[in-house]
Short mmCIF file of C-alpha atoms in Angstrom, two decimals:
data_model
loop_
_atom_site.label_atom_id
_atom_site.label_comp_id
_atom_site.label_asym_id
_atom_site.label_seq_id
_atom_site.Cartn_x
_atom_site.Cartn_y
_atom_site.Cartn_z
CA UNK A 1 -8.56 28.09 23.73
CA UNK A 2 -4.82 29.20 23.69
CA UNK A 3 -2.62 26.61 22.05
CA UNK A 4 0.28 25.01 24.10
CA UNK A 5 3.80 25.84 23.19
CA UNK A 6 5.88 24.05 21.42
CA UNK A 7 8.66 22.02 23.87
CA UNK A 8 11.64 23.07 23.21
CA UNK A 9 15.24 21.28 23.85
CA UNK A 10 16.24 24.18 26.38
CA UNK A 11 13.27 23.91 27.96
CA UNK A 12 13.22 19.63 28.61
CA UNK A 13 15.37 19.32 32.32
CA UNK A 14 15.04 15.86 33.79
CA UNK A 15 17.44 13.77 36.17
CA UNK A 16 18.30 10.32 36.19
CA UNK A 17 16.04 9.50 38.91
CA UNK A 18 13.01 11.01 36.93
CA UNK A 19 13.94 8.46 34.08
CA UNK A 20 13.71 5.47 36.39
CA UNK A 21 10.78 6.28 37.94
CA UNK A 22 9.42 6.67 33.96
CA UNK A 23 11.16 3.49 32.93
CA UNK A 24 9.46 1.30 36.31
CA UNK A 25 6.22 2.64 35.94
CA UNK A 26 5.92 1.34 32.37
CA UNK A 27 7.47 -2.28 33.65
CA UNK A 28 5.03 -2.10 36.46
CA UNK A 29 1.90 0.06 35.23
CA UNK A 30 1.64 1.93 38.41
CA UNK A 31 3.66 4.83 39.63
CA UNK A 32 3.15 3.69 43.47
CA UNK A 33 4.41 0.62 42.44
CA UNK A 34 7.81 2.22 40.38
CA UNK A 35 7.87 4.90 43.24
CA UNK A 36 8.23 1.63 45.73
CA UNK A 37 10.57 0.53 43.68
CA UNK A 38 13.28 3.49 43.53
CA UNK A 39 12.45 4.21 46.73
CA UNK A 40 10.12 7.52 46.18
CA UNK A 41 6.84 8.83 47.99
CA UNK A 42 4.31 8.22 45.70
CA UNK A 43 3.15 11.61 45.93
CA UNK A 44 6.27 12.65 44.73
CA UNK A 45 6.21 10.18 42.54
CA UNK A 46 3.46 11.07 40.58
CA UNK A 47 4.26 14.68 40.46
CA UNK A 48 7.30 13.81 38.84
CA UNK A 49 5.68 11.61 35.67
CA UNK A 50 3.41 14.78 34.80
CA UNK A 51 6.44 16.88 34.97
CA UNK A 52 7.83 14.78 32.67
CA UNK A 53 4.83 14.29 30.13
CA UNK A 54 4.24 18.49 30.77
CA UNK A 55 7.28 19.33 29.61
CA UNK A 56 7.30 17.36 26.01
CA UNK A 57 3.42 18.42 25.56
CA UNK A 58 1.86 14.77 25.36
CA UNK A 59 0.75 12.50 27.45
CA UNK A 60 3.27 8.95 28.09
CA UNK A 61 0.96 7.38 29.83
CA UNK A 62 -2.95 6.47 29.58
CA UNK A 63 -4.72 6.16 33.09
CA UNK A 64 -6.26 2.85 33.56
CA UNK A 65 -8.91 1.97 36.55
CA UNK A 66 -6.45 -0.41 37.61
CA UNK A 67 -3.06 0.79 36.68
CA UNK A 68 -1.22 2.55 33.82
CA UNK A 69 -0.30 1.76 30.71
CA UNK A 70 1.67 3.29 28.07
CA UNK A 71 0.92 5.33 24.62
CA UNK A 72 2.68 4.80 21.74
CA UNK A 73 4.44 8.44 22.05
CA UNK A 74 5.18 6.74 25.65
CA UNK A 75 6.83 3.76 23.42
CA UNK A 76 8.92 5.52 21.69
CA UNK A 77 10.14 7.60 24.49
CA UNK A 78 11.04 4.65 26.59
CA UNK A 79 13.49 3.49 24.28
CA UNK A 80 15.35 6.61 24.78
CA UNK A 81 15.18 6.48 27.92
CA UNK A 82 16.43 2.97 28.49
CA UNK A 83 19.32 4.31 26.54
CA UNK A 84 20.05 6.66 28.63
CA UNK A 85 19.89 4.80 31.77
CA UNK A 86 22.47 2.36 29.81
CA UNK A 87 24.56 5.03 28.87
CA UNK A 88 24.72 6.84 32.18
CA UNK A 89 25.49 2.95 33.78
CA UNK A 90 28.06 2.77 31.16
CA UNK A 91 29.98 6.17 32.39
CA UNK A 92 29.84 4.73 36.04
CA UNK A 93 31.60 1.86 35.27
CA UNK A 94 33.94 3.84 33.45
CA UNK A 95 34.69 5.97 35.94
CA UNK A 96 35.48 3.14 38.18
CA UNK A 97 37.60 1.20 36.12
CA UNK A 98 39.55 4.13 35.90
CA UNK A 99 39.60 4.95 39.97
CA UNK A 100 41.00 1.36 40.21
CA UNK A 101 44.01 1.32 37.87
CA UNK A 102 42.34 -0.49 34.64
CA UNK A 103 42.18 0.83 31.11
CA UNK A 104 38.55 0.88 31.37
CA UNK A 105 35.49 -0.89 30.33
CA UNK A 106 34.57 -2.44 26.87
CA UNK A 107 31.02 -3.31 25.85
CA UNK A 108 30.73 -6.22 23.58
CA UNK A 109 27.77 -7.97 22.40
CA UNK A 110 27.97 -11.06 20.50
CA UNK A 111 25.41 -13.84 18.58
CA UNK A 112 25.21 -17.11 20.63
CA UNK A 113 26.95 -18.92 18.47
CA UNK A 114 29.99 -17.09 18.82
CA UNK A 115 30.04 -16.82 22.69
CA UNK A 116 29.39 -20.71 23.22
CA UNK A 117 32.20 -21.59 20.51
CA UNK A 118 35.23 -19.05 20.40
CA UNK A 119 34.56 -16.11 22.02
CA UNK A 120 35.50 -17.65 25.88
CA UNK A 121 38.61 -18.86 24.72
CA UNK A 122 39.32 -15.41 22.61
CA UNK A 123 38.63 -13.11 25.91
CA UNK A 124 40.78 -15.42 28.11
CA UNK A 125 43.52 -14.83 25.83
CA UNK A 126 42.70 -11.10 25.34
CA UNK A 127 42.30 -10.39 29.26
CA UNK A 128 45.98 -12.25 29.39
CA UNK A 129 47.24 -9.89 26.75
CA UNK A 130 45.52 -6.59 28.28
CA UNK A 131 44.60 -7.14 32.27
CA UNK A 132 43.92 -3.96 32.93
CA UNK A 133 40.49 -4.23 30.36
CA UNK A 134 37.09 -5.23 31.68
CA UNK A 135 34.37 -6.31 29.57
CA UNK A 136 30.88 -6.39 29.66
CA UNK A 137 29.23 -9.63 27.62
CA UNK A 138 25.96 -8.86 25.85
CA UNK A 139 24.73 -12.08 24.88
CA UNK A 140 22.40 -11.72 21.67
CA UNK A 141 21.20 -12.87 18.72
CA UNK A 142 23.09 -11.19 15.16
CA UNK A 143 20.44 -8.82 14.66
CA UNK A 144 20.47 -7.65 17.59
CA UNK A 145 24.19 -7.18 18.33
CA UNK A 146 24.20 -5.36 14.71
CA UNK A 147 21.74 -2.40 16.75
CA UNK A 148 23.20 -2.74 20.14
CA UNK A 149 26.63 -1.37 18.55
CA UNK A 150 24.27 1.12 16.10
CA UNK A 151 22.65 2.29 18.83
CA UNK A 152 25.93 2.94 21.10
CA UNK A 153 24.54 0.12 23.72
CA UNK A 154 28.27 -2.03 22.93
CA UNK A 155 31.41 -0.63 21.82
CA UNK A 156 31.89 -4.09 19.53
CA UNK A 157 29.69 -6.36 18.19
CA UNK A 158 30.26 -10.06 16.55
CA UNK A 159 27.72 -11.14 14.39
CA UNK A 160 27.14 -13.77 11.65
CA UNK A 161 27.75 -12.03 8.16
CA UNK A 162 24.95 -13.17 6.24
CA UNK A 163 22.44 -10.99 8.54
CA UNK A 164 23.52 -8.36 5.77
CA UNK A 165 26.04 -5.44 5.79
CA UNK A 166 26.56 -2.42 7.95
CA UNK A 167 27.88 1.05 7.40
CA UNK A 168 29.85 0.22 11.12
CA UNK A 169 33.49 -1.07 10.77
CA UNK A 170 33.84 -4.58 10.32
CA UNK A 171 36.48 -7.65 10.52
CA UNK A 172 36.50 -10.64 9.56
CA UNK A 173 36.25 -12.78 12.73
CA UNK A 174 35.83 -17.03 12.72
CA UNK A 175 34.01 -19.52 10.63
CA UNK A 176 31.71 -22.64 11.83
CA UNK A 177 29.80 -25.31 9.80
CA UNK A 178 26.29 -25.64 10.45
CA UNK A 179 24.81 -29.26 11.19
CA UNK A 180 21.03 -31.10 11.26
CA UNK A 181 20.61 -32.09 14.91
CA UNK A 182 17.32 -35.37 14.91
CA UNK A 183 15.40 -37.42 16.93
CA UNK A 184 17.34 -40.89 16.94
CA UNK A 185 13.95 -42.24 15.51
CA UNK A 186 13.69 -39.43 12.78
CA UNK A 187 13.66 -40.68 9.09
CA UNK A 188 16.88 -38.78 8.45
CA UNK A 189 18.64 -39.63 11.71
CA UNK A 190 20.60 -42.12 9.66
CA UNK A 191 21.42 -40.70 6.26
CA UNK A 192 25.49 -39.94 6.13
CA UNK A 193 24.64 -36.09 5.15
CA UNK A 194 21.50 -34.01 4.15
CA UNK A 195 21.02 -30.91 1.66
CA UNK A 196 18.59 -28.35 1.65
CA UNK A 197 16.00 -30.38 0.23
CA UNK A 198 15.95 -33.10 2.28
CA UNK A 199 15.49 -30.93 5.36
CA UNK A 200 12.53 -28.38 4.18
CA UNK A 201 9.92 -30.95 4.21
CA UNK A 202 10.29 -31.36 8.12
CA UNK A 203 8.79 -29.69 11.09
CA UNK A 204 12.00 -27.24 12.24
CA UNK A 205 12.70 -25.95 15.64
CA UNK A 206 13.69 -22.15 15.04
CA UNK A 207 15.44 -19.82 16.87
CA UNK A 208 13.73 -16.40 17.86
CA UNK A 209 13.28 -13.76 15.44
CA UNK A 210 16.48 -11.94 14.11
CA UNK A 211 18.71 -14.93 14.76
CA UNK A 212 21.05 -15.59 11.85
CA UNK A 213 20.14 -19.39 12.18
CA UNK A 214 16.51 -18.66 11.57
CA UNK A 215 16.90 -15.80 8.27
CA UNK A 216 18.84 -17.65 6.69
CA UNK A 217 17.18 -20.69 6.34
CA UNK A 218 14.12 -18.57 5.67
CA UNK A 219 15.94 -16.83 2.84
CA UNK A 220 17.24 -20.37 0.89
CA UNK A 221 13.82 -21.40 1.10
CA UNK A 222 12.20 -18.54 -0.42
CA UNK A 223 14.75 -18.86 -2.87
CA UNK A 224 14.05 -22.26 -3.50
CA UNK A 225 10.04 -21.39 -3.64
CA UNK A 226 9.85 -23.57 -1.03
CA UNK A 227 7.31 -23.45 2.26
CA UNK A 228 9.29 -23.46 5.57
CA UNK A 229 7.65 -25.44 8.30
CA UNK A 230 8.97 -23.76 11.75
CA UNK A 231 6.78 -25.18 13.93
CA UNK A 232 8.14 -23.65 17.13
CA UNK A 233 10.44 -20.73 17.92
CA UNK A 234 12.93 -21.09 21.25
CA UNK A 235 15.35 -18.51 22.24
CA UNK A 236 18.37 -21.04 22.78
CA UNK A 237 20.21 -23.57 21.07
CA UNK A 238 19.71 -25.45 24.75
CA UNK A 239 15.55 -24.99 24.20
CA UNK A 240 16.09 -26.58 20.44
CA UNK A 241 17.96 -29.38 22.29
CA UNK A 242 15.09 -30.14 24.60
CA UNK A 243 12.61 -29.59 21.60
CA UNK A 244 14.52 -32.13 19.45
CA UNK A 245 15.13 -34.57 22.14
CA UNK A 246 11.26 -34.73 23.01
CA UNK A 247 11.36 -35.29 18.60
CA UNK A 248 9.52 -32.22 18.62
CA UNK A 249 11.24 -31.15 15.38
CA UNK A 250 14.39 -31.06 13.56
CA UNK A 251 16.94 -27.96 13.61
CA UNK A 252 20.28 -26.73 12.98
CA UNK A 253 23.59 -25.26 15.06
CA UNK A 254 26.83 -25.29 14.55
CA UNK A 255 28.53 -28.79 15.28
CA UNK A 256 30.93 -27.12 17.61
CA UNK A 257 27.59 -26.50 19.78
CA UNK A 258 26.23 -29.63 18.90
CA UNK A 259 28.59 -31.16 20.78
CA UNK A 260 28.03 -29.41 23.70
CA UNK A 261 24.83 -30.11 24.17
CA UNK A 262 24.27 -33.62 22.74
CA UNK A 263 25.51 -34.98 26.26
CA UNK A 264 23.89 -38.39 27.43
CA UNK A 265 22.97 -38.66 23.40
CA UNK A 266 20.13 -36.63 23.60
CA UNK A 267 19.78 -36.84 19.82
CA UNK A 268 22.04 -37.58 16.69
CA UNK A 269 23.83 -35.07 14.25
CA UNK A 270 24.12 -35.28 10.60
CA UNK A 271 26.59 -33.33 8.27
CA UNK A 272 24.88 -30.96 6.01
CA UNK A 273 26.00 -30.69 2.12
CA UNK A 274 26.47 -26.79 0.67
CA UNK A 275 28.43 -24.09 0.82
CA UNK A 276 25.08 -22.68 2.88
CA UNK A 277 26.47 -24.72 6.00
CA UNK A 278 29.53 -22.86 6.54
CA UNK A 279 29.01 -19.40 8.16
CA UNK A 280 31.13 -16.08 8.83
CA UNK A 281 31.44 -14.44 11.37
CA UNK A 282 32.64 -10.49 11.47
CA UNK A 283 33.46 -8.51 14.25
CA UNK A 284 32.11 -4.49 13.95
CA UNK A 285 32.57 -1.61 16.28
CA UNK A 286 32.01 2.49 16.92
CA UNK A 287 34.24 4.23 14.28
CA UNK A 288 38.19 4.55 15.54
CA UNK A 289 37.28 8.32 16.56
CA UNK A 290 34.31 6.97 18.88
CA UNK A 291 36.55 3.99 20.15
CA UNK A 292 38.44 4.11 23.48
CA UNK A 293 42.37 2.50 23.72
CA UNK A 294 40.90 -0.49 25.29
CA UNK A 295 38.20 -0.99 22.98
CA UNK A 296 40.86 -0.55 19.83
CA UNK A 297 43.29 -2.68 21.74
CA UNK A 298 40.66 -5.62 22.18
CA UNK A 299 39.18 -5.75 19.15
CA UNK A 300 43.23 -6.12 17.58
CA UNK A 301 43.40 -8.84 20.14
CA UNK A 302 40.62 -10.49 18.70
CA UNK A 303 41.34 -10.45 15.13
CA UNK A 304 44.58 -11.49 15.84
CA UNK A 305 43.82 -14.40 18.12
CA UNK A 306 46.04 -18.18 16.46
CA UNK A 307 41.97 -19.42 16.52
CA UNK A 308 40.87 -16.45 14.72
CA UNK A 309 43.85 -16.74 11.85
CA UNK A 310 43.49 -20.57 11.48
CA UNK A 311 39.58 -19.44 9.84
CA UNK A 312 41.36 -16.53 7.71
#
């Protein structure tokens, strides 16, 4: 049986409607379903999905009675392909900015902790310094802000610095202090402060994986050789709320967002001894030869914000 060529990069054509039709089907698991979606014949549809597999020589897709599912090779390519999509979405808006008179469009993504504590005040004061800039939030947690600017997704990131260091630009950014949020009826609800040790042998309501909040509590206590209980992960400092006011658990945020959210005295704070408490935040972004004017000019707004210097 004769082998099948190799794919090669001159060979792979595909248009931006052939990557949404991939990127629906694997949400969906059926091509009529994507094709109904982006507005396709599902004939057409399907033709175009083993166009696409023919021309990289493996199959993206495994054909279910009921539906489709993806491969691993279909996995990986997906992630790609989402990039893309991003990427071409990114060029659009671009393009308009530019058609209507701004300086054009800057990506940032940012931790939660920074967007619920500085980062609105810092982009009111940068959009007064540069109107003509729009920008695009990306609200996620620091590990994930760290590969959203890797992987091109944001022009900047701001992240919390113990997540570890990057071979991306980086500035110093803000500072907050961490606190123990409690049930009022938890044992330590009315101590005047806690340390490290005091907290570890409670139930802890974590944030979801590759938030700063969550490593680095998971790195003191493997340093201490100590067991840490997390008995439930949430994706939101307003799901630990709810989880602590229902004295699900214990956790920790910064007091800034402990304010916030303590409203109607949903539960109590207490001030946490240690350097460990105080955290650092760092802005990053594409080197200066990948960086637009606006995205240069914004991240020097940033840095150079009074709230920013008062935390140099």
């Amino acid at each position: 049986m004769p082998t099948r060529p190799e794919p090669t990069l001159d060979r792979i054509h595909f248009d931006l409607t052939t990557l949404r039709l991939f990127e629906a089907t694997a949400e969906l698991g059926a091509v009529t379903k994507a094709a109904e979606r982006i507005f396709l014949a599902p004939a057409a549809a399907s033709r175009r999905i083993q166009e696409f597999e023919a021309q990289f020589g493996i199959a993206l897709f495994d054909r279910l009675p009921h539906g489709m599912a993806l491969t691993d090779a279909g996995r990986a390519l997906l992630a790609h392909v989402r990039n893309m999509i991003h990427s071409v979405a990114r060029m659009q808006d671009d393009a308009t900015a530019f058609r209507q008179g701004s300086m054009g469009v800057v990506r940032v993504a940012a931790c939660t902790s920074a967007v619920l504590q500085f980062l609105a005040r810092d982009i009111r004061r940068c959009s007064e310094l540069h109107p003509g800039i729009k920008i695009d939030l990306l609200e996620l947690n620091s590990q994930g802000v760290v590969e959203a600017v890797t992987r091109e997704v944001a022009d900047v990131g701001i992240y919390e610095s113990t997540l570890g260091g990057t071979m991306l630009p980086t500035l110093p950014y803000r500072e907050d202090r961490l606190v123990l949020a409690v049930p009022h009826a938890h044992p330590l609800a009315e101590c005047e402060s806690v340390t490290l040790e005091d907290i570890l042998p409670f139930d802890i309501i974590g944030l979801s994986e590759g938030a700063a909040v969550s490593l680095s509590l998971g790195r003191l206590a493997a340093q201490a050789n100590r067991v840490l209980h997390m008995r439930i992960m949430v994706r939101s400092f307003q799901s630990m709320a709810a989880m602590i006011a229902e004295s699900i658990g214990i956790g920790l945020m910064p007091q800034q967002v402990a304010v916030l959210l303590a409203g109607d005295n949903l539960f109590r704070t207490v001030p946490i001894e240690g350097d460990w408490a105080t955290r650092r935040f760092v802005i990053c972004h594409q080197p200066r030869h990948a960086m637009s004017s606006s995205g240069m000019a914004l991240v020097e707004a940033l840095t150079q914000s009074p709230s920013a210097q008062e935390n140099s």
